[in-house]
GROMACS .gro file of N, CA and C in nm:
model
  354
    1UNK      N    1  -0.173  -1.309  -1.573
    1UNK     CA    2  -0.048  -1.159  -1.552
    1UNK      C    3  -0.017  -1.090  -1.415
    2UNK      N    4  -0.222  -1.083  -1.401
    2UNK     CA    5  -0.243  -1.057  -1.292
    2UNK      C    6  -0.218  -1.038  -1.174
    3UNK      N    7  -0.220  -1.176  -1.129
    3UNK     CA    8  -0.102  -1.302  -1.029
    3UNK      C    9  -0.026  -1.229  -0.985
    4UNK      N   10   0.048  -1.237  -1.162
    4UNK     CA   11   0.218  -1.177  -1.128
    4UNK      C   12   0.266  -1.061  -1.069
    5UNK      N   13   0.191  -0.981  -1.156
    5UNK     CA   14   0.124  -0.843  -1.103
    5UNK      C   15   0.103  -0.780  -0.922
    6UNK      N   16  -0.007  -0.909  -0.888
    6UNK     CA   17  -0.073  -0.860  -0.684
    6UNK      C   18   0.054  -0.883  -0.642
    7UNK      N   19   0.099  -1.054  -0.693
    7UNK     CA   20   0.165  -1.070  -0.669
    7UNK      C   21   0.371  -0.987  -0.617
    8UNK      N   22   0.400  -0.959  -0.668
    8UNK     CA   23   0.462  -0.840  -0.661
    8UNK      C   24   0.497  -0.781  -0.602
    9UNK      N   25   0.304  -0.613  -0.646
    9UNK     CA   26   0.288  -0.578  -0.576
    9UNK      C   27   0.332  -0.561  -0.393
   10UNK      N   28   0.257  -0.717  -0.350
   10UNK     CA   29   0.179  -0.659  -0.272
   10UNK      C   30   0.319  -0.698  -0.176
   11UNK      N   31   0.451  -0.785  -0.195
   11UNK     CA   32   0.535  -0.817  -0.173
   11UNK      C   33   0.600  -0.733  -0.130
   12UNK      N   34   0.606  -0.574  -0.328
   12UNK     CA   35   0.644  -0.482  -0.232
   12UNK      C   36   0.697  -0.362  -0.165
   13UNK      N   37   0.528  -0.375  -0.100
   13UNK     CA   38   0.483  -0.287   0.039
   13UNK      C   39   0.472  -0.404   0.175
   14UNK      N   40   0.460  -0.469   0.164
   14UNK     CA   41   0.530  -0.597   0.335
   14UNK      C   42   0.656  -0.586   0.319
   15UNK      N   43   0.778  -0.569   0.176
   15UNK     CA   44   0.879  -0.549   0.242
   15UNK      C   45   0.966  -0.499   0.253
   16UNK      N   46   0.873  -0.290   0.239
   16UNK     CA   47   0.939  -0.209   0.203
   16UNK      C   48   0.862  -0.172   0.383
   17UNK      N   49   0.758  -0.162   0.379
   17UNK     CA   50   0.670  -0.166   0.592
   17UNK      C   51   0.780  -0.297   0.674
   18UNK      N   52   0.833  -0.373   0.661
   18UNK     CA   53   0.934  -0.494   0.734
   18UNK      C   54   1.050  -0.381   0.697
   19UNK      N   55   1.090  -0.252   0.670
   19UNK     CA   56   1.243  -0.282   0.665
   19UNK      C   57   1.219  -0.176   0.746
   20UNK      N   58   1.132  -0.131   0.767
   20UNK     CA   59   1.104   0.006   0.786
   20UNK      C   60   1.074   0.017   0.985
   21UNK      N   61   1.065  -0.132   1.025
   21UNK     CA   62   0.951  -0.150   1.150
   21UNK      C   63   1.151  -0.189   1.198
   22UNK      N   64   1.184  -0.231   1.103
   22UNK     CA   65   1.364  -0.292   1.102
   22UNK      C   66   1.497  -0.247   1.137
   23UNK      N   67   1.434  -0.051   1.024
   23UNK     CA   68   1.509   0.018   1.038
   23UNK      C   69   1.532   0.138   1.144
   24UNK      N   70   1.381   0.092   1.240
   24UNK     CA   71   1.353   0.217   1.293
   24UNK      C   72   1.259   0.225   1.440
   25UNK      N   73   1.260   0.338   1.486
   25UNK     CA   74   1.176   0.247   1.634
   25UNK      C   75   1.086   0.255   1.659
   26UNK      N   76   0.981   0.302   1.530
   26UNK     CA   77   0.882   0.328   1.544
   26UNK      C   78   0.765   0.154   1.566
   27UNK      N   79   0.749   0.139   1.627
   27UNK     CA   80   0.647   0.143   1.719
   27UNK      C   81   0.520   0.021   1.569
   28UNK      N   82   0.424  -0.086   1.560
   28UNK     CA   83   0.441  -0.209   1.484
   28UNK      C   84   0.247  -0.082   1.489
   29UNK      N   85   0.220  -0.033   1.572
   29UNK     CA   86   0.080   0.023   1.592
   29UNK      C   87   0.118   0.107   1.576
   30UNK      N   88   0.166   0.261   1.590
   30UNK     CA   89   0.221   0.322   1.463
   30UNK      C   90   0.271   0.295   1.292
   31UNK      N   91   0.359   0.203   1.343
   31UNK     CA   92   0.343   0.160   1.131
   31UNK      C   93   0.184   0.103   1.066
   32UNK      N   94   0.112   0.057   1.168
   32UNK     CA   95  -0.042   0.006   1.094
   32UNK      C   96  -0.081   0.182   1.081
   33UNK      N   97  -0.098   0.278   1.138
   33UNK     CA   98  -0.085   0.375   1.130
   33UNK      C   99  -0.140   0.462   1.063
   34UNK      N  100   0.003   0.499   0.995
   34UNK     CA  101   0.105   0.531   0.904
   34UNK      C  102   0.041   0.496   0.778
   35UNK      N  103   0.004   0.361   0.715
   35UNK     CA  104   0.023   0.261   0.656
   35UNK      C  105  -0.060   0.306   0.624
   36UNK      N  106  -0.235   0.315   0.650
   36UNK     CA  107  -0.349   0.370   0.691
   36UNK      C  108  -0.402   0.527   0.666
   37UNK      N  109  -0.289   0.589   0.683
   37UNK     CA  110  -0.331   0.761   0.681
   37UNK      C  111  -0.179   0.710   0.520
   38UNK      N  112  -0.106   0.688   0.461
   38UNK     CA  113  -0.149   0.709   0.345
   38UNK      C  114  -0.187   0.645   0.234
   39UNK      N  115  -0.206   0.542   0.224
   39UNK     CA  116  -0.365   0.501   0.161
   39UNK      C  117  -0.425   0.566   0.208
   40UNK      N  118  -0.426   0.696   0.260
   40UNK     CA  119  -0.614   0.733   0.213
   40UNK      C  120  -0.538   0.927   0.107
   41UNK      N  121  -0.408   0.996   0.206
   41UNK     CA  122  -0.364   1.021   0.117
   41UNK      C  123  -0.289   1.007  -0.027
   42UNK      N  124  -0.265   0.922  -0.079
   42UNK     CA  125  -0.220   0.911  -0.197
   42UNK      C  126  -0.393   0.863  -0.280
   43UNK      N  127  -0.447   0.808  -0.242
   43UNK     CA  128  -0.599   0.815  -0.228
   43UNK      C  129  -0.673   0.967  -0.270
   44UNK      N  130  -0.655   1.004  -0.229
   44UNK     CA  131  -0.721   1.189  -0.199
   44UNK      C  132  -0.611   1.241  -0.380
   45UNK      N  133  -0.504   1.180  -0.365
   45UNK     CA  134  -0.360   1.280  -0.412
   45UNK      C  135  -0.375   1.198  -0.598
   46UNK      N  136  -0.495   1.116  -0.534
   46UNK     CA  137  -0.583   1.004  -0.665
   46UNK      C  138  -0.399   0.962  -0.808
   47UNK      N  139  -0.349   0.848  -0.632
   47UNK     CA  140  -0.128   0.839  -0.729
   47UNK      C  141  -0.259   0.697  -0.679
   48UNK      N  142  -0.349   0.673  -0.568
   48UNK     CA  143  -0.353   0.457  -0.536
   48UNK      C  144  -0.502   0.422  -0.628
   49UNK      N  145  -0.491   0.471  -0.687
   49UNK     CA  146  -0.579   0.430  -0.805
   49UNK      C  147  -0.519   0.403  -0.895
   50UNK      N  148  -0.477   0.380  -0.960
   50UNK     CA  149  -0.444   0.309  -1.134
   50UNK      C  150  -0.304   0.258  -1.011
   51UNK      N  151  -0.248   0.236  -0.879
   51UNK     CA  152  -0.167   0.110  -0.853
   51UNK      C  153  -0.247   0.032  -0.834
   52UNK      N  154  -0.382   0.016  -0.750
   52UNK     CA  155  -0.463  -0.092  -0.745
   52UNK      C  156  -0.590  -0.109  -0.882
   53UNK      N  157  -0.596  -0.036  -0.983
   53UNK     CA  158  -0.549  -0.095  -1.074
   53UNK      C  159  -0.494  -0.146  -1.205
   54UNK      N  160  -0.378  -0.134  -1.140
   54UNK     CA  161  -0.318  -0.259  -1.243
   54UNK      C  162  -0.266  -0.375  -1.094
   55UNK      N  163  -0.177  -0.425  -0.984
   55UNK     CA  164  -0.209  -0.458  -0.928
   55UNK      C  165  -0.252  -0.550  -0.826
   56UNK      N  166  -0.423  -0.495  -0.832
   56UNK     CA  167  -0.537  -0.580  -0.760
   56UNK      C  168  -0.529  -0.574  -0.595
   57UNK      N  169  -0.544  -0.748  -0.609
   57UNK     CA  170  -0.509  -0.767  -0.488
   57UNK      C  171  -0.389  -0.743  -0.412
   58UNK      N  172  -0.257  -0.740  -0.474
   58UNK     CA  173  -0.120  -0.693  -0.430
   58UNK      C  174  -0.158  -0.556  -0.341
   59UNK      N  175  -0.276  -0.458  -0.384
   59UNK     CA  176  -0.249  -0.282  -0.404
   59UNK      C  177  -0.300  -0.282  -0.286
   60UNK      N  178  -0.443  -0.387  -0.292
   60UNK     CA  179  -0.619  -0.327  -0.238
   60UNK      C  180  -0.533  -0.475  -0.089
   61UNK      N  181  -0.529  -0.541  -0.081
   61UNK     CA  182  -0.516  -0.609   0.054
   61UNK      C  183  -0.387  -0.547   0.155
   62UNK      N  184  -0.290  -0.501   0.157
   62UNK     CA  185  -0.183  -0.371   0.206
   62UNK      C  186  -0.305  -0.339   0.364
   63UNK      N  187  -0.305  -0.265   0.414
   63UNK     CA  188  -0.305  -0.198   0.474
   63UNK      C  189  -0.322  -0.034   0.408
   64UNK      N  190  -0.235  -0.072   0.335
   64UNK     CA  191  -0.233   0.094   0.241
   64UNK      C  192  -0.385   0.117   0.175
   65UNK      N  193  -0.440  -0.071   0.157
   65UNK     CA  194  -0.552  -0.008   0.062
   65UNK      C  195  -0.639  -0.021   0.160
   66UNK      N  196  -0.700  -0.053   0.242
   66UNK     CA  197  -0.735  -0.066   0.328
   66UNK      C  198  -0.795   0.171   0.377
   67UNK      N  199  -0.619   0.208   0.410
   67UNK     CA  200  -0.738   0.405   0.369
   67UNK      C  201  -0.707   0.440   0.264
   68UNK      N  202  -0.693   0.301   0.155
   68UNK     CA  203  -0.779   0.342   0.001
   68UNK      C  204  -0.875   0.337   0.010
   69UNK      N  205  -0.943   0.283   0.068
   69UNK     CA  206  -1.102   0.234   0.057
   69UNK      C  207  -1.133   0.332   0.201
   70UNK      N  208  -1.167   0.310   0.261
   70UNK     CA  209  -1.197   0.457   0.371
   70UNK      C  210  -1.205   0.489   0.306
   71UNK      N  211  -1.069   0.607   0.237
   71UNK     CA  212  -1.075   0.705   0.156
   71UNK      C  213  -1.212   0.755   0.029
   72UNK      N  214  -1.210   0.666  -0.060
   72UNK     CA  215  -1.314   0.638  -0.129
   72UNK      C  216  -1.467   0.597  -0.079
   73UNK      N  217  -1.439   0.555   0.037
   73UNK     CA  218  -1.639   0.552   0.082
   73UNK      C  219  -1.675   0.715   0.120
   74UNK      N  220  -1.577   0.788   0.175
   74UNK     CA  221  -1.616   0.888   0.279
   74UNK      C  222  -1.581   1.037   0.182
   75UNK      N  223  -1.556   0.960   0.070
   75UNK     CA  224  -1.554   1.013  -0.083
   75UNK      C  225  -1.684   1.032  -0.221
   76UNK      N  226  -1.731   0.861  -0.153
   76UNK     CA  227  -1.857   0.820  -0.191
   76UNK      C  228  -2.008   0.948  -0.151
   77UNK      N  229  -1.983   0.859  -0.018
   77UNK     CA  230  -2.092   0.954   0.093
   77UNK      C  231  -2.117   1.094   0.092
   78UNK      N  232  -1.931   1.169   0.050
   78UNK     CA  233  -2.064   1.289   0.094
   78UNK      C  234  -2.063   1.373  -0.009
   79UNK      N  235  -2.026   1.248  -0.209
   79UNK     CA  236  -2.170   1.340  -0.274
   79UNK      C  237  -2.259   1.303  -0.260
   80UNK      N  238  -2.314   1.202  -0.208
   80UNK     CA  239  -2.477   1.150  -0.115
   80UNK      C  240  -2.493   1.266  -0.102
   81UNK      N  241  -2.397   1.245   0.035
   81UNK     CA  242  -2.455   1.223   0.197
   81UNK      C  243  -2.445   1.421   0.225
   82UNK      N  244  -2.386   1.476   0.159
   82UNK     CA  245  -2.303   1.631   0.239
   82UNK      C  246  -2.185   1.599   0.311
   83UNK      N  247  -2.187   1.674   0.474
   83UNK     CA  248  -2.029   1.661   0.507
   83UNK      C  249  -2.112   1.559   0.615
   84UNK      N  250  -2.215   1.540   0.624
   84UNK     CA  251  -2.250   1.399   0.673
   84UNK      C  252  -2.143   1.234   0.673
   85UNK      N  253  -2.211   1.195   0.536
   85UNK     CA  254  -2.026   1.165   0.456
   85UNK      C  255  -1.904   1.113   0.530
   86UNK      N  256  -1.817   1.211   0.599
   86UNK     CA  257  -1.706   1.224   0.608
   86UNK      C  258  -1.736   1.158   0.732
   87UNK      N  259  -1.843   1.081   0.776
   87UNK     CA  260  -1.893   1.007   0.921
   87UNK      C  261  -1.903   0.911   0.940
   88UNK      N  262  -1.954   0.847   0.765
   88UNK     CA  263  -2.057   0.754   0.782
   88UNK      C  264  -1.978   0.639   0.665
   89UNK      N  265  -1.909   0.706   0.539
   89UNK     CA  266  -1.889   0.667   0.436
   89UNK      C  267  -1.732   0.620   0.478
   90UNK      N  268  -1.635   0.617   0.538
   90UNK     CA  269  -1.629   0.500   0.577
   90UNK      C  270  -1.634   0.363   0.610
   91UNK      N  271  -1.741   0.359   0.746
   91UNK     CA  272  -1.819   0.288   0.784
   91UNK      C  273  -1.887   0.225   0.666
   92UNK      N  274  -1.891   0.229   0.605
   92UNK     CA  275  -2.028   0.195   0.511
   92UNK      C  276  -1.906   0.093   0.470
   93UNK      N  277  -1.794   0.201   0.384
   93UNK     CA  278  -1.704   0.109   0.223
   93UNK      C  279  -1.638  -0.065   0.346
   94UNK      N  280  -1.584  -0.017   0.468
   94UNK     CA  281  -1.546  -0.168   0.443
   94UNK      C  282  -1.586  -0.269   0.621
   95UNK      N  283  -1.731  -0.179   0.561
   95UNK     CA  284  -1.822  -0.277   0.750
   95UNK      C  285  -1.836  -0.438   0.676
   96UNK      N  286  -1.822  -0.465   0.505
   96UNK     CA  287  -1.811  -0.600   0.473
   96UNK      C  288  -1.689  -0.644   0.528
   97UNK      N  289  -1.560  -0.605   0.486
   97UNK     CA  290  -1.437  -0.662   0.571
   97UNK      C  291  -1.418  -0.669   0.674
   98UNK      N  292  -1.466  -0.592   0.745
   98UNK     CA  293  -1.437  -0.579   0.899
   98UNK      C  294  -1.554  -0.681   0.939
   99UNK      N  295  -1.644  -0.649   0.930
   99UNK     CA  296  -1.730  -0.799   0.967
   99UNK      C  297  -1.664  -0.930   0.946
  100UNK      N  298  -1.632  -0.901   0.815
  100UNK     CA  299  -1.544  -1.106   0.779
  100UNK      C  300  -1.442  -1.148   0.887
  101UNK      N  301  -1.331  -1.027   0.909
  101UNK     CA  302  -1.240  -1.069   1.000
  101UNK      C  303  -1.309  -1.085   1.088
  102UNK      N  304  -1.339  -0.984   1.221
  102UNK     CA  305  -1.418  -0.995   1.272
  102UNK      C  306  -1.554  -1.183   1.342
  103UNK      N  307  -1.588  -1.228   1.167
  103UNK     CA  308  -1.664  -1.375   1.200
  103UNK      C  309  -1.560  -1.474   1.189
  104UNK      N  310  -1.539  -1.489   1.080
  104UNK     CA  311  -1.412  -1.565   0.996
  104UNK      C  312  -1.303  -1.621   1.219
  105UNK      N  313  -1.234  -1.499   1.250
  105UNK     CA  314  -1.140  -1.451   1.364
  105UNK      C  315  -1.216  -1.538   1.471
  106UNK      N  316  -1.329  -1.577   1.454
  106UNK     CA  317  -1.391  -1.652   1.633
  106UNK      C  318  -1.445  -1.716   1.593
  107UNK      N  319  -1.475  -1.781   1.474
  107UNK     CA  320  -1.471  -1.880   1.363
  107UNK      C  321  -1.324  -1.969   1.404
  108UNK      N  322  -1.201  -1.900   1.388
  108UNK     CA  323  -1.041  -1.987   1.406
  108UNK      C  324  -1.049  -2.041   1.573
  109UNK      N  325  -1.115  -1.878   1.631
  109UNK     CA  326  -1.122  -1.955   1.767
  109UNK      C  327  -1.153  -2.035   1.835
  110UNK      N  328  -1.276  -2.067   1.824
  110UNK     CA  329  -1.373  -2.172   1.853
  110UNK      C  330  -1.261  -2.284   1.804
  111UNK      N  331  -1.239  -2.300   1.683
  111UNK     CA  332  -1.174  -2.467   1.583
  111UNK      C  333  -0.971  -2.476   1.643
  112UNK      N  334  -0.945  -2.397   1.668
  112UNK     CA  335  -0.812  -2.371   1.708
  112UNK      C  336  -0.796  -2.386   1.903
  113UNK      N  337  -0.847  -2.350   1.912
  113UNK     CA  338  -0.965  -2.349   2.133
  113UNK      C  339  -0.749  -2.233   2.136
  114UNK      N  340  -0.719  -2.121   2.136
  114UNK     CA  341  -0.633  -2.018   2.141
  114UNK      C  342  -0.598  -1.985   2.350
  115UNK      N  343  -0.451  -2.015   2.270
  115UNK     CA  344  -0.433  -2.023   2.500
  115UNK      C  345  -0.342  -1.896   2.503
  116UNK      N  346  -0.385  -1.776   2.592
  116UNK     CA  347  -0.302  -1.710   2.712
  116UNK      C  348  -0.182  -1.726   2.717
  117UNK      N  349  -0.079  -1.632   2.600
  117UNK     CA  350   0.110  -1.633   2.616
  117UNK      C  351   0.034  -1.627   2.817
  118UNK      N  352   0.204  -1.705   2.855
  118UNK     CA  353   0.255  -1.738   2.962
  118UNK      C  354   0.408  -1.675   2.963
   0.00000   0.00000   0.00000
């Protein structure tokens, strides 16, 4: 059942974002920033953690989950390092995911030989 919940929650998040992109004049970059900020705010209000517990990857993989991850990292770093945690917590919490994205993106570029658009 976990896979089913992850699928429909992640699909619902993506569908809502697609509707937002189609029905507004917001640029994709602004929508991405909005999603990350929404995840951080929902995490600060303790509304996102129950969704992550319910849907697992369906809630933690989209950009809203990235905002949640950043907030959790900042919260933990502030508890251990004080105010300095505001600056270091998000980097510490997201370093593995960002590093993996860079490494796998580079490996894909070596395999598939990307070309510039004309």
